[in-house]
Coordinates of N, CA and C in Angstrom, one line a residue:
M1 N -62.1 -39.5 12.7 CA -62.7 -38.2 12.6 C -62.8 -37.5 14.0
S2 N -63.2 -38.3 15.0 CA -63.3 -37.8 16.3 C -61.9 -37.3 16.9
V3 N -60.9 -38.1 16.6 CA -59.5 -37.7 17.1 C -59.1 -36.4 16.4
V4 N -59.3 -36.3 15.1 CA -58.9 -35.1 14.4 C -59.7 -33.9 14.9
L5 N -61.0 -34.1 15.2 CA -61.8 -33.0 15.7 C -61.3 -32.5 17.0
V6 N -61.0 -33.4 17.9 CA -60.5 -33.0 19.2 C -59.2 -32.3 19.1
A7 N -58.3 -32.8 18.2 CA -57.0 -32.2 18.0 C -57.2 -30.7 17.5
L8 N -58.1 -30.5 16.5 CA -58.3 -29.2 16.0 C -58.9 -28.3 17.1
F9 N -59.8 -28.8 17.9 CA -60.3 -28.0 19.0 C -59.3 -27.6 20.0
V10 N -58.4 -28.6 20.4 CA -57.3 -28.3 21.3 C -56.4 -27.2 20.8
V11 N -56.0 -27.3 19.5 CA -55.2 -26.3 18.9 C -55.9 -24.9 18.9
M12 N -57.1 -24.9 18.6 CA -57.9 -23.6 18.5 C -57.9 -23.0 19.9
V13 N -58.2 -23.8 20.9 CA -58.3 -23.3 22.3 C -56.9 -22.8 22.8
A14 N -55.8 -23.6 22.4 CA -54.5 -23.2 22.8 C -54.1 -21.9 22.2
V15 N -54.4 -21.6 21.0 CA -54.1 -20.3 20.3 C -54.8 -19.2 21.0
I16 N -56.1 -19.4 21.3 CA -56.9 -18.4 22.0 C -56.4 -18.1 23.4
A17 N -56.1 -19.2 24.1 CA -55.6 -19.0 25.5 C -54.2 -18.4 25.5
G18 N -53.4 -18.7 24.5 CA -52.1 -18.1 24.4 C -52.1 -16.6 24.2
I19 N -53.0 -16.2 23.3 CA -53.2 -14.7 23.0 C -53.7 -14.0 24.3
L20 N -54.7 -14.6 24.9 CA -55.3 -14.0 26.1 C -54.2 -13.9 27.2
G21 N -53.4 -15.0 27.4 CA -52.4 -15.0 28.4 C -51.4 -13.9 28.1
T22 N -51.0 -13.8 26.9 CA -50.0 -12.7 26.5 C -50.5 -11.3 26.9
L23 N -51.8 -11.1 26.5 CA -52.4 -9.8 26.8 C -52.5 -9.5 28.3
A24 N -52.9 -10.6 29.0 CA -53.0 -10.4 30.4 C -51.7 -10.1 31.1
S25 N -50.6 -10.8 30.6 CA -49.3 -10.5 31.2 C -48.8 -9.1 31.0
I26 N -49.3 -8.5 29.9 CA -49.0 -7.1 29.6 C -49.8 -6.1 30.4
F27 N -51.1 -6.3 30.4 CA -52.0 -5.3 31.0 C -52.2 -5.5 32.5
L28 N -52.1 -6.6 33.0 CA -52.4 -6.8 34.4 C -51.3 -6.5 35.4
V29 N -50.1 -6.2 34.9 CA -49.0 -5.8 35.8 C -49.0 -4.3 35.9
E30 N -49.3 -3.8 37.1 CA -49.6 -2.4 37.3 C -48.5 -1.5 36.9
D31 N -47.2 -1.8 37.1 CA -46.2 -0.8 36.7 C -45.9 -0.8 35.2
Q32 N -46.6 -1.6 34.5 CA -46.4 -1.6 33.0 C -47.5 -0.8 32.3
T33 N -48.5 -0.4 33.0 CA -49.7 0.2 32.3 C -49.5 1.7 32.1
A34 N -48.5 2.3 32.7 CA -48.3 3.8 32.6 C -47.6 4.2 31.4
H35 N -46.7 3.4 30.9 CA -45.9 3.8 29.7 C -45.9 2.7 28.7
V36 N -46.3 3.0 27.5 CA -46.4 2.1 26.4 C -45.0 1.4 26.1
D37 N -44.0 2.3 26.1 CA -42.7 1.8 25.8 C -42.2 0.7 26.7
D38 N -42.8 0.6 28.0 CA -42.3 -0.3 29.0 C -43.1 -1.6 28.9
L39 N -44.1 -1.7 28.0 CA -44.9 -2.9 27.9 C -44.0 -4.1 27.5
R40 N -44.2 -5.2 28.2 CA -43.4 -6.4 27.9 C -44.2 -7.6 28.4
V41 N -43.9 -8.8 27.9 CA -44.6 -10.0 28.3 C -43.9 -10.6 29.5
V42 N -44.7 -11.0 30.5 CA -44.2 -11.7 31.6 C -44.5 -13.2 31.4
P43 N -43.5 -14.0 31.0 CA -43.8 -15.4 30.6 C -44.5 -16.2 31.6
E44 N -44.1 -16.1 32.9 CA -44.8 -16.9 33.9 C -46.3 -16.6 34.0
L45 N -46.6 -15.3 34.0 CA -48.0 -14.9 34.1 C -48.8 -15.3 32.8
A46 N -48.1 -15.1 31.7 CA -48.8 -15.4 30.4 C -49.1 -16.9 30.4
L47 N -48.2 -17.8 30.8 CA -48.4 -19.2 30.9 C -49.5 -19.6 31.8
G48 N -49.5 -18.9 33.0 CA -50.5 -19.2 34.0 C -51.9 -18.9 33.6
V49 N -52.0 -17.7 33.0 CA -53.3 -17.3 32.5 C -53.8 -18.2 31.4
S50 N -52.9 -18.5 30.5 CA -53.2 -19.4 29.4 C -53.8 -20.7 29.8
L51 N -53.1 -21.3 30.8 CA -53.5 -22.6 31.3 C -54.9 -22.5 32.0
V52 N -55.1 -21.4 32.7 CA -56.4 -21.2 33.4 C -57.5 -21.1 32.3
V53 N -57.3 -20.3 31.3 CA -58.3 -20.1 30.2 C -58.6 -21.4 29.5
M54 N -57.5 -22.2 29.2 CA -57.7 -23.5 28.6 C -58.5 -24.4 29.5
A55 N -58.2 -24.4 30.8 CA -58.9 -25.3 31.8 C -60.4 -24.9 31.9
V56 N -60.7 -23.6 31.9 CA -62.1 -23.2 31.9 C -62.9 -23.6 30.7
I57 N -62.3 -23.4 29.5 CA -63.0 -23.7 28.3 C -63.2 -25.2 28.2
F58 N -62.2 -26.0 28.5 CA -62.3 -27.5 28.5 C -63.3 -28.0 29.5
A59 N -63.3 -27.4 30.7 CA -64.2 -27.8 31.8 C -65.7 -27.5 31.3
I60 N -65.9 -26.4 30.8 CA -67.3 -26.0 30.3 C -67.7 -26.9 29.2
A61 N -66.8 -27.2 28.3 CA -67.1 -28.1 27.1 C -67.5 -29.5 27.6
F62 N -66.6 -30.0 28.5 CA -66.9 -31.4 29.0 C -68.2 -31.4 29.8
F63 N -68.4 -30.3 30.6 CA -69.7 -30.3 31.4 C -70.9 -30.3 30.4
K64 N -70.8 -29.6 29.4 CA -71.9 -29.5 28.4 C -72.1 -30.9 27.8
I65 N -71.0 -31.6 27.4 CA -71.1 -32.9 26.8 C -71.7 -33.9 27.8
A66 N -71.3 -33.8 29.1 CA -71.9 -34.7 30.1 C -73.4 -34.4 30.3
S67 N -73.7 -33.1 30.3 CA -75.1 -32.7 30.5 C -76.0 -33.2 29.4
L68 N -75.5 -33.2 28.2 CA -76.3 -33.7 27.0 C -76.4 -35.2 27.2
G69 N -75.4 -35.8 27.7 CA -75.4 -37.2 28.0 C -75.5 -38.1 26.8
S70 N -75.5 -39.4 27.1 CA -75.5 -40.4 26.1 C -77.0 -41.0 25.8
D71 N -77.9 -40.5 26.6 CA -79.3 -41.0 26.5 C -80.0 -40.2 25.4
G72 N -80.3 -40.8 24.3 CA -81.0 -40.1 23.2 C -82.4 -39.7 23.6
A73 N -83.1 -40.5 24.4 CA -84.4 -40.2 24.8 C -84.5 -38.9 25.6
R74 N -83.5 -38.6 26.4 CA -83.5 -37.4 27.1 C -83.4 -36.2 26.2
V75 N -82.5 -36.4 25.2 CA -82.3 -35.3 24.2 C -83.6 -35.1 23.5
A76 N -84.3 -36.1 23.0 CA -85.5 -36.0 22.3 C -86.6 -35.3 23.1
Q77 N -86.7 -35.7 24.4 CA -87.7 -35.1 25.3 C -87.4 -33.6 25.5
S78 N -86.1 -33.2 25.5 CA -85.7 -31.8 25.7 C -86.1 -31.0 24.5
L79 N -86.3 -31.7 23.3 CA -86.8 -31.0 22.1 C -88.3 -30.9 22.0
G80 N -89.0 -31.4 23.1 CA -90.4 -31.4 23.1 C -91.1 -32.6 22.4
A81 N -90.3 -33.7 22.1 CA -90.8 -34.8 21.4 C -91.5 -35.8 22.4
E82 N -92.5 -36.5 21.9 CA -93.2 -37.5 22.7 C -92.9 -38.9 22.2
E83 N -92.7 -39.8 23.2 CA -92.3 -41.1 22.8 C -93.5 -41.9 22.2
V84 N -93.3 -42.7 21.2 CA -94.3 -43.6 20.6 C -94.1 -45.0 21.2
T85 N -95.1 -45.5 21.8 CA -94.9 -46.8 22.5 C -95.7 -47.9 21.7
E86 N -95.5 -49.2 22.1 CA -96.0 -50.3 21.3 C -97.6 -50.3 21.4
D87 N -98.1 -49.8 22.5 CA -99.6 -49.9 22.6 C -100.4 -48.8 21.9
T88 N -99.7 -48.0 21.1 CA -100.3 -46.9 20.3 C -101.4 -47.5 19.4
Q89 N -102.5 -46.8 19.2 CA -103.6 -47.2 18.3 C -103.6 -46.3 17.0
N90 N -102.7 -45.4 17.0 CA -102.6 -44.5 15.8 C -102.0 -45.2 14.6
V91 N -102.6 -45.2 13.5 CA -102.2 -45.9 12.3 C -100.8 -45.4 11.9
F92 N -100.6 -44.1 11.9 CA -99.4 -43.5 11.4 C -98.2 -43.9 12.3
K93 N -98.5 -43.9 13.6 CA -97.4 -44.3 14.6 C -97.1 -45.7 14.5
K94 N -98.1 -46.6 14.3 CA -97.8 -48.0 14.1 C -96.9 -48.3 12.9
R95 N -97.2 -47.6 11.8 CA -96.4 -47.7 10.6 C -95.0 -47.2 10.9
Y96 N -94.9 -46.1 11.7 CA -93.6 -45.6 12.1 C -92.7 -46.6 12.8
L97 N -93.4 -47.3 13.8 CA -92.7 -48.3 14.6 C -92.3 -49.5 13.7
N98 N -93.1 -49.9 12.8 CA -92.8 -51.0 11.9 C -91.6 -50.6 11.1
V99 N -91.5 -49.4 10.6 CA -90.4 -49.0 9.7 C -89.1 -49.0 10.6
I100 N -89.2 -48.5 11.8 CA -88.0 -48.5 12.7 C -87.5 -49.9 12.9
D101 N -88.5 -50.8 13.1 CA -88.1 -52.3 13.3 C -87.3 -52.8 12.1
E102 N -87.9 -52.5 10.9 CA -87.2 -53.0 9.7 C -85.8 -52.4 9.5
M103 N -85.7 -51.1 9.8 CA -84.4 -50.5 9.6 C -83.4 -50.9 10.6
S104 N -83.9 -51.2 11.8 CA -83.0 -51.7 12.9 C -82.4 -53.1 12.5
I105 N -83.3 -53.9 12.0 CA -82.8 -55.3 11.5 C -81.8 -55.1 10.4
A106 N -82.1 -54.2 9.4 CA -81.2 -54.0 8.3 C -79.9 -53.5 8.8
A107 N -79.9 -52.7 9.8 CA -78.6 -52.1 10.3 C -77.9 -53.0 11.3
G108 N -78.6 -54.0 11.8 CA -78.0 -54.9 12.8 C -77.8 -54.2 14.1
L109 N -78.7 -53.3 14.5 CA -78.6 -52.5 15.7 C -79.8 -52.7 16.6
P110 N -79.7 -52.5 17.9 CA -80.9 -52.5 18.7 C -81.9 -51.4 18.3
R111 N -83.2 -51.7 18.5 CA -84.2 -50.7 18.0 C -84.1 -49.5 18.9
P112 N -83.9 -48.3 18.3 CA -83.9 -47.1 19.1 C -85.3 -46.7 19.5
R113 N -85.4 -45.9 20.5 CA -86.7 -45.5 21.0 C -87.2 -44.5 20.0
A114 N -88.5 -44.5 19.8 CA -89.2 -43.7 18.7 C -89.9 -42.5 19.3
F115 N -89.7 -41.3 18.7 CA -90.3 -40.1 19.2 C -90.9 -39.3 18.0
V116 N -91.9 -38.5 18.4 CA -92.6 -37.6 17.4 C -92.7 -36.2 18.0
V117 N -92.2 -35.2 17.2 CA -92.4 -33.8 17.6 C -93.8 -33.4 17.2
K118 N -94.7 -33.5 18.1 CA -96.1 -33.5 17.9 C -96.6 -32.2 17.1
H119 N -96.2 -31.0 17.5 CA -96.7 -29.8 17.0 C -95.9 -29.2 15.8
E120 N -95.0 -30.0 15.3 CA -94.2 -29.5 14.1 C -94.8 -30.1 12.8
Q121 N -95.3 -29.2 12.0 CA -95.9 -29.7 10.7 C -94.9 -29.8 9.6
G122 N -93.7 -29.3 9.7 CA -92.7 -29.5 8.7 C -92.2 -30.9 8.6
I123 N -91.5 -31.2 7.6 CA -90.9 -32.6 7.4 C -89.5 -32.5 7.9
N124 N -89.2 -33.2 9.0 CA -87.8 -33.2 9.5 C -87.7 -34.5 10.4
A125 N -86.4 -34.8 10.7 CA -86.1 -35.9 11.6 C -84.8 -35.7 12.3
F126 N -84.5 -36.5 13.3 CA -83.3 -36.4 14.0 C -83.0 -37.7 14.7
A127 N -81.7 -37.9 15.0 CA -81.2 -39.0 15.8 C -80.4 -38.5 16.9
A128 N -80.4 -39.2 18.1 CA -79.7 -38.7 19.2 C -79.3 -39.9 20.0
G129 N -78.2 -39.7 20.8 CA -77.7 -40.8 21.7 C -76.3 -41.1 21.5
G130 N -75.6 -41.3 22.6 CA -74.1 -41.5 22.6 C -73.7 -42.9 22.1
S131 N -74.7 -43.8 22.1 CA -74.4 -45.2 21.6 C -75.6 -45.8 21.0
P132 N -75.5 -46.8 20.2 CA -76.6 -47.5 19.6 C -77.6 -48.0 20.6
E133 N -77.1 -48.4 21.8 CA -77.9 -49.0 22.8 C -78.8 -47.9 23.5
K134 N -78.4 -46.7 23.4 CA -79.2 -45.6 24.1 C -79.7 -44.6 23.1
A135 N -79.8 -45.0 21.8 CA -80.2 -44.1 20.8 C -81.7 -43.9 20.7
A136 N -82.1 -42.8 20.1 CA -83.5 -42.4 19.8 C -83.6 -41.8 18.5
I137 N -84.7 -42.0 17.8 CA -85.0 -41.4 16.5 C -86.3 -40.6 16.7
G138 N -86.3 -39.4 16.1 CA -87.5 -38.6 16.2 C -87.9 -38.1 14.8
V139 N -89.2 -38.0 14.5 CA -89.6 -37.4 13.3 C -90.7 -36.3 13.7
T140 N -90.9 -35.3 12.9 CA -91.9 -34.4 13.1 C -93.3 -35.0 12.8
H141 N -94.3 -34.4 13.3 CA -95.7 -34.8 12.9 C -95.9 -34.7 11.4
G142 N -95.4 -33.7 10.8 CA -95.5 -33.5 9.4 C -94.9 -34.7 8.6
A143 N -93.7 -35.1 9.0 CA -93.1 -36.3 8.4 C -93.9 -37.5 8.6
L144 N -94.5 -37.7 9.8 CA -95.3 -38.9 10.1 C -96.5 -39.0 9.3
V145 N -97.2 -37.9 9.0 CA -98.5 -38.1 8.3 C -98.4 -37.7 6.8
K146 N -97.4 -37.0 6.4 CA -97.3 -36.5 5.0 C -96.5 -37.5 4.1
L147 N -95.6 -38.2 4.7 CA -94.8 -39.1 3.9 C -95.4 -40.5 3.7
N148 N -95.2 -41.1 2.5 CA -95.7 -42.4 2.4 C -94.7 -43.4 3.0
R149 N -95.1 -44.7 3.0 CA -94.2 -45.6 3.8 C -92.8 -45.7 3.2
E150 N -92.7 -45.6 1.9 CA -91.3 -45.7 1.3 C -90.5 -44.5 1.7
E151 N -91.1 -43.3 1.6 CA -90.4 -42.1 2.0 C -90.1 -42.0 3.4
L152 N -91.0 -42.5 4.3 CA -90.7 -42.6 5.7 C -89.5 -43.5 6.0
A153 N -89.5 -44.6 5.3 CA -88.4 -45.6 5.4 C -87.1 -45.0 5.1
G154 N -87.1 -44.1 4.0 CA -85.8 -43.5 3.6 C -85.3 -42.5 4.7
V155 N -86.3 -41.8 5.3 CA -85.9 -40.8 6.4 C -85.4 -41.6 7.6
V156 N -86.1 -42.6 8.0 CA -85.7 -43.4 9.2 C -84.3 -44.1 8.9
A157 N -84.1 -44.6 7.7 CA -82.8 -45.2 7.3 C -81.7 -44.2 7.4
H158 N -81.9 -43.0 7.0 CA -80.9 -42.0 7.1 C -80.5 -41.7 8.5
E159 N -81.5 -41.6 9.4 CA -81.2 -41.4 10.8 C -80.6 -42.6 11.5
M160 N -81.0 -43.8 11.1 CA -80.4 -45.0 11.6 C -78.9 -45.1 11.2
A161 N -78.6 -44.6 10.0 CA -77.2 -44.5 9.5 C -76.4 -43.6 10.4
H162 N -77.0 -42.5 10.8 CA -76.2 -41.6 11.8 C -75.9 -42.4 13.1
I163 N -76.8 -43.2 13.5 CA -76.6 -44.0 14.8 C -75.5 -45.0 14.5
A164 N -75.6 -45.7 13.4 CA -74.7 -46.8 13.0 C -73.2 -46.2 12.9
N165 N -73.1 -45.0 12.3 CA -71.8 -44.4 12.1 C -71.3 -43.6 13.3
L166 N -72.1 -43.6 14.4 CA -71.7 -42.9 15.6 C -71.7 -41.4 15.4
D167 N -72.5 -40.9 14.4 CA -72.5 -39.5 14.2 C -73.2 -38.8 15.4
T168 N -74.1 -39.4 16.0 CA -74.8 -38.8 17.2 C -73.9 -38.5 18.3
R169 N -72.9 -39.4 18.5 CA -71.9 -39.1 19.6 C -71.0 -38.0 19.1
L170 N -70.6 -37.9 17.9 CA -69.8 -36.9 17.3 C -70.5 -35.5 17.5
N171 N -71.8 -35.5 17.2 CA -72.5 -34.2 17.3 C -72.6 -33.7 18.7
V172 N -72.7 -34.6 19.7 CA -72.7 -34.1 21.1 C -71.4 -33.5 21.4
R173 N -70.3 -34.1 20.9 CA -69.0 -33.5 21.2 C -68.8 -32.2 20.5
L174 N -69.3 -32.1 19.3 CA -69.2 -30.8 18.6 C -70.0 -29.7 19.3
M175 N -71.1 -30.0 19.8 CA -72.0 -29.1 20.5 C -71.3 -28.6 21.8
G176 N -70.7 -29.6 22.5 CA -70.0 -29.2 23.7 C -68.8 -28.3 23.5
M177 N -68.0 -28.6 22.4 CA -66.8 -27.8 22.1 C -67.2 -26.4 21.7
V178 N -68.3 -26.2 20.9 CA -68.7 -24.9 20.5 C -69.2 -24.1 21.7
F179 N -69.9 -24.9 22.6 CA -70.5 -24.2 23.8 C -69.3 -23.7 24.7
G180 N -68.2 -24.4 24.8 CA -67.1 -23.9 25.6 C -66.5 -22.6 25.0
L181 N -66.5 -22.4 23.7 CA -66.1 -21.2 23.1 C -67.1 -20.1 23.3
V182 N -68.4 -20.4 23.2 CA -69.4 -19.5 23.5 C -69.3 -18.9 24.9
A183 N -68.9 -19.8 25.8 CA -68.8 -19.4 27.2 C -67.7 -18.4 27.4
L184 N -66.6 -18.5 26.6 CA -65.5 -17.5 26.6 C -66.1 -16.1 26.2
Y185 N -66.9 -16.1 25.2 CA -67.5 -14.8 24.7 C -68.4 -14.3 25.8
T186 N -69.1 -15.1 26.5 CA -70.0 -14.7 27.6 C -69.2 -14.1 28.7
I187 N -68.2 -14.8 29.1 CA -67.3 -14.3 30.2 C -66.7 -12.9 29.8
G188 N -66.3 -12.8 28.5 CA -65.8 -11.5 28.1 C -66.8 -10.4 28.2
R189 N -68.0 -10.7 28.0 CA -69.1 -9.6 28.1 C -69.2 -9.2 29.6
V190 N -69.1 -10.2 30.5 CA -69.2 -9.9 31.9 C -68.0 -9.1 32.4
V191 N -66.8 -9.4 31.9 CA -65.6 -8.7 32.3 C -65.7 -7.3 31.7
L192 N -66.2 -7.1 30.5 CA -66.3 -5.8 29.8 C -67.3 -5.0 30.6
R193 N -68.4 -5.5 31.0 CA -69.4 -4.8 31.7 C -68.9 -4.3 33.1
G194 N -68.2 -5.2 33.8 CA -67.6 -4.8 35.0 C -66.6 -3.7 34.9
A195 N -65.7 -3.8 33.8 CA -64.7 -2.8 33.6 C -65.4 -1.5 33.3
A196 N -66.5 -1.5 32.5 CA -67.2 -0.3 32.2 C -67.7 0.4 33.4
L197 N -68.3 -0.4 34.3 CA -68.9 0.1 35.6 C -67.8 0.7 36.4
S198 N -66.6 0.1 36.5 CA -65.5 0.6 37.3 C -64.9 1.8 36.7
R199 N -64.9 1.9 35.4 CA -64.4 3.1 34.7 C -65.3 4.3 34.9
G200 N -66.6 4.0 35.1 CA -67.5 5.1 35.4 C -67.3 5.7 36.8
G201 N -66.7 4.9 37.7 CA -66.5 5.3 39.0 C -65.4 6.3 39.2
G202 N -64.5 6.4 38.3 CA -63.4 7.4 38.4 C -62.3 6.9 39.4
G203 N -61.3 7.8 39.6 CA -60.3 7.6 40.6 C -59.4 6.3 40.3
R204 N -59.0 5.6 41.3 CA -58.1 4.5 41.2 C -58.9 3.3 40.4
D205 N -60.2 3.2 40.7 CA -61.0 2.2 39.9 C -60.9 2.4 38.4
N206 N -60.9 3.7 38.0 CA -60.8 4.1 36.6 C -59.5 3.6 36.0
R207 N -58.4 3.7 36.8 CA -57.1 3.3 36.3 C -57.0 1.8 36.2
G208 N -57.6 1.1 37.1 CA -57.6 -0.4 37.1 C -58.5 -1.0 36.1
A209 N -59.5 -0.2 35.7 CA -60.5 -0.7 34.7 C -59.9 -0.8 33.3
A210 N -58.9 0.0 33.0 CA -58.4 0.0 31.6 C -57.8 -1.4 31.2
P211 N -57.0 -2.0 32.0 CA -56.5 -3.4 31.6 C -57.7 -4.4 31.5
M212 N -58.7 -4.3 32.4 CA -59.8 -5.2 32.3 C -60.6 -5.0 31.1
L213 N -60.7 -3.7 30.7 CA -61.5 -3.3 29.5 C -60.8 -3.9 28.3
A214 N -59.5 -3.8 28.2 CA -58.7 -4.4 27.1 C -58.9 -5.9 27.0
I215 N -58.8 -6.6 28.2 CA -58.9 -8.0 28.2 C -60.3 -8.5 27.9
G216 N -61.3 -7.7 28.4 CA -62.7 -8.0 28.1 C -63.0 -8.0 26.6
I217 N -62.5 -6.9 25.9 CA -62.6 -6.8 24.5 C -62.0 -7.9 23.8
A218 N -60.7 -8.3 24.2 CA -60.0 -9.4 23.6 C -60.8 -10.7 23.8
M219 N -61.4 -10.9 24.9 CA -62.2 -12.1 25.1 C -63.4 -12.2 24.2
L220 N -64.0 -11.0 24.0 CA -65.2 -10.9 23.1 C -64.8 -11.3 21.7
V221 N -63.7 -10.6 21.2 CA -63.3 -10.8 19.9 C -62.8 -12.3 19.6
L222 N -61.9 -12.8 20.5 CA -61.4 -14.1 20.4 C -62.5 -15.2 20.6
G223 N -63.4 -14.9 21.5 CA -64.6 -15.8 21.7 C -65.4 -15.9 20.4
S224 N -65.7 -14.7 19.8 CA -66.5 -14.7 18.6 C -65.8 -15.4 17.5
L225 N -64.5 -15.2 17.3 CA -63.7 -15.9 16.3 C -63.7 -17.4 16.5
G226 N -63.6 -17.8 17.8 CA -63.6 -19.2 18.2 C -64.9 -19.9 17.8
V227 N -66.0 -19.2 18.2 CA -67.3 -19.7 17.9 C -67.5 -19.8 16.4
L228 N -67.0 -18.8 15.6 CA -67.1 -18.9 14.2 C -66.4 -20.0 13.6
G229 N -65.1 -20.2 14.1 CA -64.3 -21.4 13.7 C -65.0 -22.7 14.0
G230 N -65.5 -22.7 15.2 CA -66.2 -24.0 15.6 C -67.4 -24.3 14.8
R231 N -68.2 -23.2 14.4 CA -69.4 -23.4 13.6 C -69.0 -23.9 12.2
I232 N -67.9 -23.3 11.7 CA -67.4 -23.7 10.3 C -67.0 -25.2 10.4
L233 N -66.2 -25.6 11.4 CA -65.8 -27.0 11.6 C -67.0 -27.9 11.7
Q234 N -68.0 -27.5 12.5 CA -69.2 -28.2 12.7 C -69.9 -28.4 11.4
S235 N -70.0 -27.4 10.6 CA -70.7 -27.5 9.3 C -70.0 -28.4 8.4
A236 N -68.6 -28.3 8.3 CA -67.8 -29.1 7.4 C -68.0 -30.6 7.8
V237 N -67.9 -30.9 9.1 CA -68.0 -32.3 9.6 C -69.4 -32.8 9.3
S238 N -70.5 -32.0 9.5 CA -71.8 -32.4 9.3 C -72.1 -32.7 7.9
R239 N -71.6 -31.9 7.0 CA -71.8 -32.1 5.6 C -71.2 -33.5 5.1
K240 N -70.0 -33.8 5.6 CA -69.4 -35.1 5.2 C -70.2 -36.3 5.8
R241 N -70.7 -36.1 7.1 CA -71.4 -37.2 7.7 C -72.8 -37.4 7.1
E242 N -73.4 -36.3 6.5 CA -74.7 -36.4 5.9 C -74.5 -37.2 4.6
Y243 N -73.5 -37.0 3.8 CA -73.2 -37.8 2.6 C -73.1 -39.3 3.0
L244 N -72.3 -39.5 4.0 CA -72.1 -40.9 4.4 C -73.4 -41.5 4.9
A245 N -74.2 -40.8 5.6 CA -75.5 -41.3 6.1 C -76.4 -41.6 4.9
D246 N -76.4 -40.8 3.9 CA -77.2 -41.0 2.7 C -76.8 -42.4 2.0
A247 N -75.5 -42.6 1.9 CA -75.0 -43.8 1.3 C -75.3 -45.0 2.1
T248 N -75.2 -44.9 3.5 CA -75.5 -46.0 4.4 C -77.0 -46.3 4.4
G249 N -77.8 -45.2 4.4 CA -79.2 -45.4 4.4 C -79.7 -46.1 3.1
V250 N -79.1 -45.9 2.0 CA -79.5 -46.6 0.8 C -79.2 -48.1 1.0
Q251 N -78.2 -48.5 1.6 CA -77.9 -49.9 1.9 C -79.0 -50.5 2.8
F252 N -79.4 -49.7 3.8 CA -80.5 -50.3 4.7 C -81.8 -50.5 4.0
T253 N -82.2 -49.5 3.1 CA -83.5 -49.6 2.5 C -83.4 -50.5 1.2
R254 N -82.2 -50.7 0.7 CA -82.0 -51.4 -0.6 C -82.8 -50.7 -1.7
N255 N -82.9 -49.4 -1.5 CA -83.6 -48.6 -2.5 C -82.7 -47.4 -3.0
P256 N -82.2 -47.5 -4.2 CA -81.2 -46.4 -4.7 C -81.9 -45.0 -4.7
Q257 N -83.2 -44.9 -4.6 CA -83.9 -43.6 -4.6 C -83.8 -43.0 -3.2
G258 N -83.4 -43.8 -2.2 CA -83.2 -43.2 -0.8 C -84.4 -43.5 0.1

């Protein structure tokens, strides 16, 4: 799944970079901007710009993946969750830790660190971490106090299944890839704003702003399409992994009701 995902992302980025490189080779050559009939692609420039665009998107994506890191506890804390430790005297939190212990044994995995999103009254949960050794599971306060023990076990088993199936690592990669495409859209906005300011200045700046305006618009459009494609891919992958987590969670709880 991870290899296919990376391959699709590379293809998507290559197509976007190729289109931008082609447009740049047309519009950035000064003697080609005066006459539409003279417009042509400069292969060397198109290739160079395409490679730069690909490098920027990949660099931003990898930076985001690295910043998210493999430490699930850090991700949980960034979401405002508080860690539940062994010395807690809260009955609900003790039950939560016991359930995590049981599901860890059932999954044959190290026990993940436990977190609670204290001020969230809805029922929800998450798993984070690049590996089972650095994983964390979090539940909302609502899930902690509103669910009975069997229901809580089902929720924790589902999140434990995500850890066992390495879905948490996959999710980090998906987030990084989408972020790289979002960055392209953001850069396009900056280019477009700069071109608009130059265009308002008139004179030679006005002439030079036209190509940048076209490229900025192209970056906005392609960035938006890329993000949309990334979100669709993310949704499709998540749906499949959720089904797998449900099936795996049933094995951990030995309860067909989940």
